[in-house]
XYZ file of C-alpha atoms in Angstrom:
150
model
C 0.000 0.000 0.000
C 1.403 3.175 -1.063
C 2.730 5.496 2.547
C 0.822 8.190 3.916
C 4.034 11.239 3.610
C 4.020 14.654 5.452
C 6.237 17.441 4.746
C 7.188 20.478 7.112
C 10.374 23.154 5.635
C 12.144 25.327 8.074
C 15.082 27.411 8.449
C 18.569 26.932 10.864
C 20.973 29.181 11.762
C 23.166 25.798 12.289
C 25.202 23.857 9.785
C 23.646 20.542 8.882
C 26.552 18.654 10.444
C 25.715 20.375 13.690
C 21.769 19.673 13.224
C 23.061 16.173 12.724
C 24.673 16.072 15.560
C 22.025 17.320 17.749
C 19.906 14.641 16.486
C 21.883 11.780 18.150
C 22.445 13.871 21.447
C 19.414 11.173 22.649
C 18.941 13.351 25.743
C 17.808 16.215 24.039
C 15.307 13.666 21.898
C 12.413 14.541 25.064
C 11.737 17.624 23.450
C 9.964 16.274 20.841
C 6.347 17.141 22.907
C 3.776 15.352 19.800
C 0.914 17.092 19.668
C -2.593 16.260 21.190
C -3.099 12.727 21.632
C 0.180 11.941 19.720
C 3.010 11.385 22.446
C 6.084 12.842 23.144
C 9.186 11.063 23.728
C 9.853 10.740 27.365
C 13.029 9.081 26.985
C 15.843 7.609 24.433
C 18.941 5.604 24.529
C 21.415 4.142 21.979
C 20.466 0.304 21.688
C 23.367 -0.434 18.847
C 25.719 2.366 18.157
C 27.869 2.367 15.003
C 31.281 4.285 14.264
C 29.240 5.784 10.692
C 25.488 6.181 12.705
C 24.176 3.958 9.675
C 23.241 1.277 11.338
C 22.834 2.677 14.852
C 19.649 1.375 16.902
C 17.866 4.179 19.325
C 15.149 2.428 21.239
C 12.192 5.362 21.785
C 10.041 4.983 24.980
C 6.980 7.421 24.236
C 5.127 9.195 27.084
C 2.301 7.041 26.452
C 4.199 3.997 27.180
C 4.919 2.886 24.417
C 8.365 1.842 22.561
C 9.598 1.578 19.023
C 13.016 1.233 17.741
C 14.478 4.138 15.450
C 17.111 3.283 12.989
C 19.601 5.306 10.926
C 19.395 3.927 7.274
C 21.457 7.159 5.710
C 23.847 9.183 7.053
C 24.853 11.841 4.755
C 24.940 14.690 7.584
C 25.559 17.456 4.655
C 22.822 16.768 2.871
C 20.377 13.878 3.921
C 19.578 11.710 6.924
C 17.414 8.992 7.051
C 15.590 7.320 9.845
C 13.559 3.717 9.833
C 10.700 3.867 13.254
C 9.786 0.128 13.339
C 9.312 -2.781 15.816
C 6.157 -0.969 17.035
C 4.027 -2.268 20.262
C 1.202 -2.886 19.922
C -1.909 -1.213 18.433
C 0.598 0.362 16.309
C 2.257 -2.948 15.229
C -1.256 -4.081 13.415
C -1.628 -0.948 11.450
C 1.875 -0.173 10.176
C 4.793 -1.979 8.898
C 7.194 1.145 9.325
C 7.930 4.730 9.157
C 10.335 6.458 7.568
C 11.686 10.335 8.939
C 13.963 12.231 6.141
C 16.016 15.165 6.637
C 17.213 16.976 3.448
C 19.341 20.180 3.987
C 20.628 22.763 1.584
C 22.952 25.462 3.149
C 22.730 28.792 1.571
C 24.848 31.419 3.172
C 24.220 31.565 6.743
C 20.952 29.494 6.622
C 19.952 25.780 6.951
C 17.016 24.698 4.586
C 15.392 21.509 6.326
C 12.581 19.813 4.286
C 11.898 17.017 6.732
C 9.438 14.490 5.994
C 7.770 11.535 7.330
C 6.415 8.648 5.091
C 4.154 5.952 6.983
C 3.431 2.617 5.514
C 0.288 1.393 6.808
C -0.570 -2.310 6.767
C -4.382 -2.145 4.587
C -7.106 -0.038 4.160
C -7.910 -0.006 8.540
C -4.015 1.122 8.755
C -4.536 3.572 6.168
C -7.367 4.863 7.998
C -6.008 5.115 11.065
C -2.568 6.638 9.995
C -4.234 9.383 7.352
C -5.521 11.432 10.690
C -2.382 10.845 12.906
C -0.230 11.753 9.687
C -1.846 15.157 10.721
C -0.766 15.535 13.895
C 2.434 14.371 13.543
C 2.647 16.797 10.667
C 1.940 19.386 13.683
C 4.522 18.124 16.171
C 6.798 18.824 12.972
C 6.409 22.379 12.920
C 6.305 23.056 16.391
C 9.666 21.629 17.099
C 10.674 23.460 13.893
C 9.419 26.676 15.267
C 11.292 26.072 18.635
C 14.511 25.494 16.689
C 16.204 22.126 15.903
């Protein structure tokens, strides 16, 4: 079934090797808040850690209990970054197969362009469903950690 993908562009003062590395400072990953009945992250720790990050394993516990695993598929901290979410808990589990979270920068003169985007792969029409309205909100947790500065 073809992914449900969101899309949220912002601006950074900060280079996109330093945005990178801000991304796998996993104590700073809490202040991603989600928005209404989407959770935040209340906590995140290295599972498997590689010498490249491709590769590297960050299990997620969310403030709603729940745990996934996050995995770093590309690491090209100049221009892209690629994350897989997967092993979801359940009700999650049922309804999607995986997520994927891209970051894309472009650096012109003192400014970061981010186009991040999230594509979620829902298992049927009940995931698709299900996914379409939280593809929403997640779209909102996007731009409010945007507008707080990554």
């Amino acid at each position: 079934m073809k992914p449900i993908v969101i899309r949220v562009k912002s601006q950074s003062p900060k280079s996109p090797k330093a945005i990178g590395e801000t991304m796998m400072d996993v104590s700073r990953w809490p202040e991603f808040e989600g928005y209404s009945f989407l959770p935040g992250i209340e906590s995140a720790a290295f599972e498997t850690q590689t010498n490249n990050w491709v590769g590297t394993r960050i299990r997620v516990c969310n403030k709603d209990g729940s745990k996934h695993i996050e995995e770093i598929v590309e690491w090209i901290p100049d221009q892209r970054i690629v994350l897989r979410f997967q092993e979801f808990q359940s009700p999650l589990r049922r309804f999607a197969s995986h997520f994927l979270e891209t970051w894309e920068f472009s650096r012109e003169g003192a400014e970061t362009t981010i186009l991040r985007s999230m594509a979620m792969y829902p298992k049927g029409i009940l995931g698709w469903l299900l996914l379409k309205p939280i593809s929403g909100l997640m779209r909102k947790a996007f731009q409010r950690q945007a507008e707080r500065g990554f």
